[in-house]
Coordinates of C-alpha atoms and ligand atoms in Angstrom, one line a residue:
M14 CA -22.1 -1.7 17.5
S15 CA -22.8 -1.8 13.8
D16 CA -24.0 -4.6 11.5
R17 CA -22.3 -2.8 8.6
P18 CA -19.2 -4.4 7.1
W19 CA -15.9 -3.4 8.7
W20 CA -14.8 -1.4 5.7
Q21 CA -17.9 0.9 6.0
T22 CA -17.3 1.8 9.7
G23 CA -13.5 1.4 10.3
V24 CA -10.5 3.6 9.9
I25 CA -7.8 2.4 7.5
Y26 CA -4.1 3.1 7.8
Q27 CA -1.7 3.0 4.8
I28 CA 1.7 1.5 5.5
Y29 CA 4.5 2.1 3.0
P30 CA 6.5 -0.9 4.2
R31 CA 9.9 0.4 2.9
S32 CA 9.7 3.3 5.3
F33 CA 7.6 2.0 8.2
A34 CA 9.9 -0.1 10.4
D35 CA 13.1 -2.0 9.7
S36 CA 13.7 -5.3 11.6
D37 CA 17.0 -6.4 10.1
G38 CA 19.1 -3.3 10.0
D39 CA 19.4 -3.1 6.2
G40 CA 17.9 0.4 6.2
T41 CA 14.7 -0.6 4.6
G42 CA 11.4 -1.4 6.3
D43 CA 10.0 -4.9 6.2
L44 CA 7.1 -7.2 7.2
R45 CA 8.6 -8.1 10.5
G46 CA 9.0 -4.4 11.2
V47 CA 5.3 -4.0 10.6
I48 CA 4.6 -6.9 13.0
S49 CA 6.7 -5.2 15.7
R50 CA 4.5 -2.1 15.5
L51 CA 1.0 -3.7 15.5
D52 CA 0.4 -2.9 19.1
Y53 CA 1.0 0.8 18.3
L54 CA -1.6 0.5 15.6
N55 CA -4.2 -1.3 17.7
D56 CA -3.7 -3.4 20.8
G57 CA -7.4 -3.2 21.7
T58 CA -6.9 -0.4 24.3
P59 CA -7.3 3.3 23.9
R60 CA -3.6 3.8 24.5
S61 CA -3.1 2.6 20.9
L62 CA -4.0 4.5 17.8
G63 CA -7.0 2.2 17.2
V64 CA -7.0 1.7 13.5
D65 CA -9.1 -1.1 12.1
A66 CA -7.2 -2.2 9.0
I67 CA -3.8 -1.6 7.4
W68 CA -3.2 -1.2 3.6
L69 CA 0.3 -2.4 2.7
S70 CA 1.9 -0.8 -0.4
P71 CA 3.4 -3.6 -2.5
F72 CA 5.9 -5.9 -1.0
F73 CA 5.9 -8.4 -3.9
P74 CA 9.1 -9.3 -5.9
S75 CA 10.0 -6.3 -8.0
P76 CA 13.2 -4.9 -9.6
G77 CA 12.1 -1.7 -7.9
F78 CA 12.2 0.8 -10.8
D79 CA 8.9 2.2 -9.4
F80 CA 9.5 1.0 -5.8
G81 CA 7.4 -2.1 -5.9
Y82 CA 4.7 -0.9 -8.3
D83 CA 6.5 -2.9 -11.0
I84 CA 5.8 -6.4 -10.0
S85 CA 7.7 -9.5 -11.3
D86 CA 5.8 -12.1 -9.3
Y87 CA 2.3 -11.4 -7.9
C88 CA 2.3 -14.4 -5.5
A89 CA 5.4 -14.1 -3.4
V90 CA 7.2 -11.7 -1.1
D91 CA 10.3 -9.8 -2.2
P92 CA 13.3 -10.9 0.0
L93 CA 13.8 -7.2 0.8
F94 CA 10.6 -7.3 2.8
G95 CA 10.8 -10.9 4.1
T96 CA 9.1 -14.2 3.2
L97 CA 5.6 -15.6 2.7
A98 CA 6.0 -17.1 6.2
D99 CA 6.5 -13.5 7.5
F100 CA 3.3 -12.5 5.6
D101 CA 1.4 -15.4 7.2
L102 CA 2.7 -14.4 10.6
L103 CA 1.6 -10.8 9.9
V104 CA -1.9 -11.9 9.1
T105 CA -2.1 -14.0 12.2
E106 CA -0.7 -11.3 14.5
A107 CA -2.9 -8.6 12.9
H108 CA -6.1 -10.7 13.1
R109 CA -5.3 -11.5 16.7
R110 CA -5.6 -7.8 17.3
G111 CA -8.7 -7.3 15.2
I112 CA -6.7 -5.5 12.5
R113 CA -7.5 -6.4 8.9
I114 CA -5.0 -6.7 6.1
I115 CA -5.4 -4.9 2.7
L116 CA -2.9 -5.7 0.0
D117 CA -2.0 -3.3 -2.9
L118 CA -2.6 -5.1 -6.2
V119 CA -1.0 -3.5 -9.3
L120 CA -3.0 -5.3 -12.0
N121 CA -2.8 -2.6 -14.7
H122 CA 0.8 -3.5 -15.6
T123 CA 3.7 -5.7 -14.6
S124 CA 7.4 -5.3 -14.4
H125 CA 9.2 -5.7 -17.8
L126 CA 11.1 -8.5 -15.9
H127 CA 7.9 -10.4 -15.1
P128 CA 8.2 -13.9 -16.9
W129 CA 5.0 -13.1 -18.7
F130 CA 6.5 -10.1 -20.4
V131 CA 9.8 -11.7 -21.0
Q132 CA 8.0 -14.5 -22.9
S133 CA 5.6 -12.0 -24.6
R134 CA 8.5 -9.9 -26.0
S135 CA 10.6 -13.0 -27.0
S136 CA 8.6 -13.4 -30.3
M137 CA 5.5 -12.4 -32.1
A138 CA 4.4 -16.1 -32.1
N139 CA 4.8 -16.5 -28.3
P140 CA 1.5 -17.6 -26.6
K141 CA 1.9 -14.6 -24.2
R142 CA 2.4 -12.0 -27.0
D143 CA -1.3 -10.9 -26.6
W144 CA -1.0 -10.6 -22.8
Y145 CA 0.4 -7.1 -23.5
L146 CA -0.4 -4.3 -26.0
W147 CA 1.9 -4.6 -29.0
Q148 CA 1.5 -2.6 -32.2
D149 CA 3.2 -2.1 -35.5
P150 CA 4.8 1.3 -36.1
K151 CA 2.5 3.9 -37.6
G152 CA 3.1 7.3 -39.4
K153 CA 6.2 9.4 -39.2
S154 CA 6.8 9.1 -35.4
G155 CA 6.2 5.4 -35.5
A156 CA 4.2 5.4 -32.2
P157 CA 0.7 3.9 -32.8
N158 CA -1.0 7.0 -31.3
N159 CA -0.5 10.1 -29.2
W160 CA -0.9 8.6 -25.8
Q161 CA 1.5 9.9 -23.1
S162 CA 3.1 8.3 -20.1
V163 CA 2.1 9.6 -16.7
F164 CA 5.8 9.8 -16.0
G165 CA 6.6 11.9 -19.2
G166 CA 7.2 11.1 -22.8
R167 CA 5.4 8.8 -25.2
A168 CA 3.7 5.8 -23.7
W169 CA 4.9 3.5 -26.5
Q170 CA 8.3 1.8 -26.4
W171 CA 10.0 0.4 -29.5
D172 CA 11.2 -3.2 -29.2
P173 CA 13.8 -3.8 -32.0
S174 CA 13.9 -7.6 -31.5
T175 CA 10.3 -8.0 -32.8
R176 CA 10.0 -4.6 -34.5
Q177 CA 6.9 -3.5 -32.7
Y178 CA 5.9 -1.0 -29.9
Y179 CA 4.5 -1.9 -26.6
Y180 CA 2.3 0.3 -24.4
H181 CA 3.3 1.5 -20.9
K182 CA 1.2 4.0 -19.0
F183 CA 4.0 4.6 -16.6
L184 CA 7.7 3.7 -16.9
T185 CA 9.0 1.7 -19.9
Q186 CA 9.7 -0.9 -17.2
Q187 CA 6.0 -1.2 -16.5
P188 CA 4.3 -2.7 -19.6
D189 CA 0.5 -2.6 -19.5
L190 CA -1.4 -5.9 -19.4
N191 CA -4.1 -6.6 -22.0
W192 CA -7.2 -7.0 -20.0
R193 CA -9.2 -7.9 -23.1
N194 CA -7.4 -11.2 -23.2
G195 CA -9.4 -13.7 -21.2
R196 CA -6.3 -15.5 -20.1
V197 CA -5.0 -12.3 -18.5
R198 CA -8.2 -11.7 -16.7
R199 CA -8.3 -15.2 -15.4
A200 CA -4.7 -14.9 -14.2
M201 CA -5.7 -11.7 -12.4
M202 CA -8.6 -13.4 -10.6
N203 CA -6.2 -16.1 -9.5
V204 CA -4.0 -13.4 -8.0
F205 CA -6.9 -12.3 -5.9
R206 CA -7.6 -15.9 -4.9
F207 CA -4.0 -16.6 -3.9
W208 CA -4.0 -13.8 -1.3
L209 CA -7.7 -14.3 -0.2
D210 CA -6.8 -17.9 0.6
R211 CA -3.9 -16.6 2.7
G212 CA -6.2 -14.4 4.7
A213 CA -6.1 -11.0 3.0
D214 CA -9.2 -9.0 4.0
G215 CA -9.1 -6.6 1.1
F216 CA -7.2 -4.9 -1.7
R217 CA -6.3 -1.5 -2.9
L218 CA -6.4 -1.6 -6.7
D219 CA -3.7 0.5 -8.3
V220 CA -4.8 2.6 -11.4
V221 CA -8.1 0.7 -11.3
D222 CA -9.6 2.8 -14.2
G223 CA -6.7 2.1 -16.5
Y224 CA -7.2 -1.7 -17.0
F225 CA -8.9 -1.3 -20.5
K226 CA -7.8 0.9 -23.4
D227 CA -9.8 1.9 -26.5
A228 CA -9.8 -1.2 -28.8
L229 CA -9.1 1.1 -31.8
L230 CA -6.2 2.9 -29.9
R231 CA -7.6 6.3 -30.9
D232 CA -5.6 9.4 -30.2
N233 CA -6.7 11.3 -27.0
P234 CA -8.0 14.8 -27.8
P235 CA -6.1 17.7 -26.4
A236 CA -6.7 19.4 -23.1
P237 CA -5.3 22.5 -21.5
G238 CA -2.4 21.3 -19.3
I239 CA 1.2 21.9 -18.3
R240 CA 2.9 18.9 -19.7
G241 CA 2.5 15.8 -21.8
Y242 CA 0.1 13.6 -19.8
E243 CA -1.9 16.5 -18.5
R244 CA -2.3 18.0 -22.0
Q245 CA -4.8 15.3 -23.1
K246 CA -8.3 14.2 -22.2
H247 CA -7.9 10.6 -21.1
I248 CA -10.9 9.2 -22.9
F249 CA -9.2 6.5 -24.9
D250 CA -6.2 5.4 -22.7
A251 CA -8.4 4.9 -19.6
D252 CA -12.0 4.8 -18.3
Q253 CA -13.4 2.3 -20.8
P254 CA -16.9 0.8 -20.6
E255 CA -15.5 -2.7 -20.1
L256 CA -14.4 -1.7 -16.6
I257 CA -17.8 -2.1 -15.1
D258 CA -18.0 -5.7 -16.0
A259 CA -14.5 -6.3 -14.6
Y260 CA -15.5 -4.6 -11.3
R261 CA -18.6 -6.8 -11.1
E262 CA -16.4 -9.9 -11.5
I263 CA -14.0 -8.7 -8.8
R264 CA -16.8 -7.9 -6.5
A265 CA -18.5 -11.2 -7.1
L266 CA -15.2 -13.0 -6.3
L267 CA -14.7 -11.0 -3.1
D268 CA -18.3 -11.7 -2.0
T269 CA -17.7 -15.4 -2.2
Y270 CA -15.2 -15.0 0.6
G271 CA -17.5 -12.9 2.7
A272 CA -16.7 -9.5 4.3
R273 CA -13.8 -8.8 1.9
M274 CA -13.3 -5.4 0.2
A275 CA -11.5 -3.5 -2.5
V276 CA -10.8 0.2 -2.8
G277 CA -10.0 1.5 -6.3
E278 CA -7.3 4.1 -7.0
V279 CA -9.1 6.0 -9.6
M280 CA -6.8 8.3 -11.5
G281 CA -9.7 10.1 -13.0
N282 CA -11.9 12.7 -11.2
A283 CA -14.4 12.4 -8.4
K284 CA -17.3 11.8 -10.9
Q285 CA -15.5 8.7 -12.2
A286 CA -14.7 7.5 -8.7
A287 CA -18.4 7.9 -7.7
R288 CA -19.4 5.9 -10.9
F289 CA -17.2 3.0 -9.9
C290 CA -18.3 2.4 -6.4
G291 CA -21.6 1.2 -5.1
P292 CA -23.7 -2.0 -5.0
G293 CA -22.2 -4.7 -7.1
L294 CA -19.2 -2.6 -8.1
L295 CA -16.1 -1.6 -6.1
P296 CA -16.9 -1.4 -2.4
L297 CA -14.8 1.8 -2.2
A298 CA -13.0 4.2 -4.5
F299 CA -10.6 7.0 -3.4
N300 CA -11.8 10.5 -3.9
F301 CA -8.5 12.5 -4.2
E302 CA -10.1 15.9 -4.2
F303 CA -8.8 16.7 -0.8
T304 CA -5.2 16.3 -2.0
R305 CA -6.0 19.1 -4.5
Q306 CA -7.7 21.6 -2.3
S307 CA -6.3 24.8 -0.8
W308 CA -6.8 25.3 2.9
S309 CA -10.2 26.8 2.8
P310 CA -13.5 25.6 4.4
A311 CA -15.5 26.6 1.3
A312 CA -13.2 24.5 -0.9
F313 CA -13.6 21.4 1.3
Q314 CA -17.3 22.0 1.8
N315 CA -17.8 22.2 -2.0
A316 CA -15.8 19.0 -2.6
V317 CA -17.9 17.2 0.0
L318 CA -21.3 18.5 -1.2
R319 CA -20.4 17.7 -4.9
Y320 CA -19.3 14.2 -4.0
E321 CA -22.3 13.5 -1.8
R322 CA -24.5 14.4 -4.8
L323 CA -22.4 12.3 -7.3
L324 CA -22.4 9.1 -5.2
P325 CA -25.0 6.4 -6.1
E326 CA -27.4 5.1 -3.5
G327 CA -25.3 3.0 -1.2
G328 CA -22.1 4.6 -2.3
L329 CA -19.7 5.6 0.5
P330 CA -17.1 8.5 0.3
C331 CA -13.5 7.6 0.8
Y332 CA -11.4 10.7 1.4
V333 CA -7.6 10.9 1.8
L334 CA -5.4 13.9 2.7
S335 CA -2.1 12.2 2.1
N336 CA -0.5 9.1 0.6
H337 CA 2.8 7.9 -0.9
D338 CA 2.3 9.8 -4.1
N339 CA 1.5 13.3 -2.7
S340 CA 3.1 15.9 -0.6
R341 CA 2.1 15.4 3.0
H342 CA -0.8 17.6 4.0
A343 CA 1.1 19.0 7.1
S344 CA 3.5 20.5 4.6
R345 CA 0.9 21.3 2.0
Y346 CA -1.3 23.3 4.5
G347 CA 1.5 24.5 6.7
G348 CA 0.4 27.9 8.1
Q349 CA 1.5 29.6 11.3
A350 CA 0.5 26.7 13.4
P351 CA 0.9 23.5 11.3
E352 CA 0.1 21.2 14.3
A353 CA -3.2 23.0 14.9
R354 CA -4.1 22.7 11.2
A355 CA -3.1 19.1 11.2
K356 CA -5.6 18.5 14.0
V357 CA -8.4 20.4 12.1
A358 CA -7.6 18.3 9.0
A359 CA -7.7 15.1 11.1
A360 CA -11.0 16.0 12.6
M361 CA -12.5 16.7 9.2
L362 CA -11.2 13.4 7.7
L363 CA -12.3 11.3 10.7
T364 CA -15.8 12.8 11.3
L365 CA -17.0 13.2 7.7
R366 CA -19.3 10.5 6.3
G367 CA -17.3 7.7 4.7
T368 CA -14.3 5.5 5.3
P369 CA -11.2 7.5 6.2
F370 CA -7.7 6.4 5.0
L371 CA -4.7 7.7 7.0
Y372 CA -1.2 7.7 5.6
Q373 CA 1.6 6.5 7.9
G374 CA 3.1 9.4 9.8
E375 CA 0.2 11.8 9.3
E376 CA -0.9 10.9 12.8
I377 CA 2.2 12.6 14.2
G378 CA 1.9 15.6 11.9
M379 CA 4.9 14.5 9.9
R380 CA 6.1 16.9 7.2
D381 CA 7.7 16.1 3.8
G382 CA 11.3 15.1 4.2
R383 CA 14.2 17.1 2.6
I384 CA 15.9 15.3 -0.2
R385 CA 19.1 16.4 -1.8
R386 CA 19.7 15.8 -5.5
L387 CA 22.1 12.9 -4.9
E388 CA 19.7 11.3 -2.5
I389 CA 16.8 11.2 -4.9
Q390 CA 15.4 7.6 -5.5
D391 CA 12.1 8.2 -7.2
P392 CA 12.2 8.1 -11.0
L393 CA 9.9 11.1 -11.1
G394 CA 12.3 13.1 -9.0
K395 CA 15.3 11.9 -11.1
K396 CA 13.5 13.1 -14.3
Y397 CA 12.1 16.4 -13.1
W398 CA 14.5 17.7 -10.5
P399 CA 14.7 20.7 -10.0
P400 CA 12.1 21.8 -9.0
N401 CA 10.2 18.5 -8.6
A402 CA 12.0 16.2 -6.1
G403 CA 9.4 13.6 -7.0
R404 CA 7.7 11.5 -4.3
D405 CA 10.6 10.8 -2.0
P406 CA 9.8 13.7 0.4
C407 CA 6.5 12.0 1.3
R408 CA 8.1 8.6 1.7
T409 CA 10.8 9.3 4.3
P410 CA 11.1 6.8 7.2
I411 CA 8.7 7.0 10.1
P412 CA 10.4 8.5 13.2
W413 CA 9.5 6.3 16.2
T414 CA 11.9 7.9 18.7
A415 CA 14.3 10.8 19.0
G416 CA 17.1 8.2 19.3
P417 CA 19.6 6.8 16.8
G418 CA 18.0 6.0 13.4
A419 CA 14.8 7.5 14.9
G420 CA 13.9 4.0 16.0
F421 CA 13.2 3.1 12.3
T422 CA 16.5 1.3 11.6
S423 CA 19.8 0.3 13.2
G424 CA 21.3 0.7 9.7
N425 CA 21.6 3.4 7.1
P426 CA 18.0 4.5 6.1
W427 CA 17.2 4.2 2.4
L428 CA 16.0 7.8 2.5
P429 CA 17.2 10.5 4.9
L430 CA 15.3 10.9 8.2
N431 CA 13.3 14.1 8.5
P432 CA 15.4 16.9 10.0
D433 CA 12.8 17.5 12.7
Y434 CA 12.6 13.8 13.8
R435 CA 13.9 14.6 17.3
E436 CA 10.8 16.7 17.9
I437 CA 8.3 15.0 15.6
N438 CA 8.3 11.3 16.5
V439 CA 5.9 8.8 18.0
Q440 CA 7.5 8.4 21.4
T441 CA 7.8 12.2 22.1
E442 CA 4.2 12.7 21.0
R443 CA 2.8 9.8 23.0
E444 CA 4.1 11.6 26.1
D445 CA 2.6 15.0 25.1
P446 CA -1.2 15.2 25.9
D447 CA -1.6 18.0 23.4
S448 CA 0.3 16.3 20.5
V449 CA -1.2 15.7 17.1
L450 CA -0.8 11.9 17.8
E451 CA -2.9 12.2 21.0
F452 CA -5.6 14.1 19.1
Y453 CA -5.7 11.4 16.3
R454 CA -5.9 8.7 19.1
K455 CA -8.8 10.5 20.8
L456 CA -10.7 11.1 17.6
I457 CA -10.4 7.4 16.4
W458 CA -11.5 6.1 19.8
L459 CA -14.4 8.6 20.0
R460 CA -15.4 7.5 16.4
K461 CA -15.4 3.9 17.6
K462 CA -18.0 4.7 20.3
S463 CA -20.2 6.9 18.1
P464 CA -22.7 5.3 15.6
A465 CA -23.3 8.8 14.3
L466 CA -19.7 9.3 13.4
Q467 CA -19.1 5.8 12.2
S468 CA -22.1 5.4 9.9
G469 CA -24.6 8.2 10.5
G470 CA -26.0 10.7 8.1
Y471 CA -24.2 13.9 7.1
R472 CA -26.0 17.3 7.3
P473 CA -23.9 20.4 6.5
L474 CA -24.9 23.7 8.3
L475 CA -24.2 26.2 5.7
S476 CA -24.7 29.6 7.4
H477 CA -21.0 30.6 7.0
P478 CA -19.3 28.3 4.5
D479 CA -16.5 30.7 3.9
R480 CA -15.6 30.9 7.6
A481 CA -15.9 27.4 9.0
L482 CA -16.9 23.9 8.3
V483 CA -19.9 23.0 10.5
Y484 CA -21.9 19.9 10.1
L485 CA -24.1 17.3 11.9
R486 CA -23.6 13.6 11.9
E487 CA -26.8 11.7 13.0
A488 CA -27.7 8.2 13.8
G489 CA -30.9 7.3 15.7
K490 CA -31.1 9.5 18.8
Q491 CA -27.4 10.4 18.6
T492 CA -26.3 13.7 16.9
M493 CA -22.8 15.0 16.8
L494 CA -22.0 18.6 15.9
V495 CA -18.6 19.2 14.3
G496 CA -17.1 22.7 14.1
L497 CA -13.8 23.3 12.2
N498 CA -12.1 26.8 12.3
F499 CA -9.6 27.0 9.4
F500 CA -8.3 30.4 10.5
E501 CA -5.7 31.8 12.9
Q502 CA -8.4 34.0 14.5
P503 CA -11.3 33.1 16.8
I504 CA -14.7 33.1 15.1
Q505 CA -18.3 33.4 16.3
L506 CA -21.0 32.0 14.1
T507 CA -24.8 32.3 14.4
L508 CA -26.2 29.1 13.1
E509 CA -29.3 29.7 11.1
E510 CA -30.4 26.2 11.6
S511 CA -31.8 25.5 15.1
L512 CA -30.2 22.6 17.1
S513 CA -32.3 20.1 19.0
P514 CA -33.1 21.5 22.4
G515 CA -30.9 20.9 25.5
R516 CA -27.3 21.2 26.4
W517 CA -24.7 20.4 23.7
K518 CA -21.6 19.3 25.6
K519 CA -18.3 19.8 23.9
I520 CA -16.7 16.3 24.2
L521 CA -13.6 17.0 22.2
S522 CA -11.6 20.1 21.3
S523 CA -8.2 20.3 19.6
C524 CA -7.3 23.1 21.9
N525 CA -9.0 21.9 25.1
S526 CA -11.6 24.7 25.1
Q527 CA -14.8 24.0 27.0
S528 CA -17.6 26.2 25.4
D529 CA -20.8 24.2 25.5
L530 CA -23.8 25.1 23.5
H531 CA -27.6 25.4 24.2
G532 CA -29.9 24.2 21.5
G533 CA -33.6 24.9 21.1
A534 CA -35.9 27.1 19.0
G535 CA -34.1 30.1 17.4
K536 CA -30.5 30.5 16.6
T537 CA -27.4 29.1 18.3
V538 CA -24.2 31.1 18.6
L539 CA -21.1 28.9 18.1
N540 CA -17.6 30.0 19.1
L541 CA -14.4 28.4 17.8
Q542 CA -10.9 29.3 19.0
P543 CA -8.2 29.9 16.3
N544 CA -7.6 26.7 14.3
E545 CA -10.0 24.8 16.6
A546 CA -11.6 21.5 15.8
A547 CA -14.5 20.7 18.2
I548 CA -17.2 18.1 18.6
W549 CA -20.4 18.6 20.6
T550 CA -23.2 16.2 21.4
T551 CA -26.4 16.0 23.5
D552 CA -25.8 12.2 23.9
Y553 CA -23.1 12.4 26.6
T554 CA -24.6 10.0 29.0
E555 CA -22.4 7.4 30.7
K556 CA -24.2 4.8 28.5
S557 CA -23.0 6.4 25.4
G558 CA -19.5 6.6 26.7
L559 CA -19.0 9.8 24.7
H560 CA -17.0 11.7 27.3
G561 CA -14.0 12.2 24.9
K562 CA -11.3 11.1 27.3
Ligands
LIG14 O1 -0.3 5.9 -8.9 C1 -1.1 6.3 -10.0 C2 -1.1 7.8 -10.0 O2 -2.1 8.5 -9.9 C3 0.2 8.2 -9.9 O3 0.7 8.1 -11.3 C4 0.5 9.7 -9.5 O4 -0.2 10.5 -10.4 C5 2.0 9.8 -9.6 O5 2.4 9.0 -8.5 C6 2.4 11.2 -9.4 O6 2.1 11.7 -8.2 C7 -0.2 4.5 -8.7 C8 0.7 4.4 -7.5 O7 0.1 5.0 -6.3 C9 2.1 5.0 -7.8 O8 2.9 5.0 -6.6 C10 2.7 4.3 -8.9 O9 3.9 4.9 -9.3 C11 1.7 4.2 -10.2 O10 0.4 3.9 -9.8 C12 2.2 3.2 -11.1 O11 1.9 1.9 -10.6

């Protein structure tokens, strides 16, 4: 249907392998578990979810202090998740189904047990010393500057053996690499090549705006915030000018392999994310604004309008509602009818302009799990409990069935199953035509058939921004009208903008309502049921296939 690259038209699904599917009964998910669930993700028929690519959180060798985001070997598979042969099989089986594979490259830092760091810390004369950021003590505190770790405390660790500090943006077990060292940069490019040569279709780049730090290591200025890291403006420990050249080098390398992509995890704000993506730079960059919004149509409308203005020509939005670092949006937005809100959120994510990323479990309306103190695994939770249980609640195992181990494992799951897994699980929802899962499935398959939803223009209808999100998606002769009611009451809107003449057939509704519209000169009255997500089109001919079944 489209001559655009797959990452501009497809739907991408994040898999956190540890919690997705366990094939060997050790209580932890693995690559063979992912293979066993590929038909669920996309078997080429509308019975499957229909996603176009999967992003796998790290499965590389790691001591696991940060659950795989502390890597000790970039070019292997941790035995916990399987073998390189399992990865090769996953690529083969996924590609056979038209599913592309995106790997999670953590290139800002390694594990402290990576051989590079072990050598670097062994002596000041070691050839790898300058692969990391070492500094002499300074001033009273000793730390070279005021930089803070994202995980709390100073970002400098004293190493008594060589009597210097090393920099770590995250845990002390995650020393930052020195990207200004050409050997480091070449080693990073070789990591890309290793996985591209094995068939990877793209990469999610962890902390992509953190690779370079100020050469003079200047103190960050203060900022109003609640704790350490948030109390600074991150103008010297991230977001350095050299990033652009590095992104150009990465993009050029990807382009030599054809149709390969990268999506940057930008810790900064939407303005920085917009700056990093576009022609010649990162193909995509996450905009995390949706994870920070209240449940309000105006809040989402403003975030979208702002971002559409910020993006460079050719830049594509990349919104997410949930991921492995944030509370699940079905819990965040809750409300009296969480399933209904989950469907409205899904319709927004899957019909706005851009490439949508889904997080495993959101398609069944999965909530955050309940973690007792003794069950906490995440270092953030261990450090800040109570009240912060860390990220474990959004990382609990996927419930596939209501049966033993929720179909996730035959062993003892590494995190507790959600208490509601007997009601909220894939099998139960596949048998319920009104489930969240069925609505995601219909949306994704509708999106596949609609050039307007996949890659059309975006035109907001702003008559009632505080009451509903209403917008058009247009491509050629096809126009889709999306209406999202965020409230528990029915609403009636009179659209100031006139709709093209003719009958606008409602082809999808999250509550199966049938109210069609009639366009033409003058104003159109649009009705939405409580918490209803609805899509209309005038292009509902058999040819278009837009019948929403
Ligand atoms: O996260 C970077 C980031 O933004 C997180 O520090 C986030 O703020 C934190 O998880 C609190 O919610 C990436 C990975 O997604 C995260 O899982 C890793 O812990 C982190 O980098 C270090 O690699």
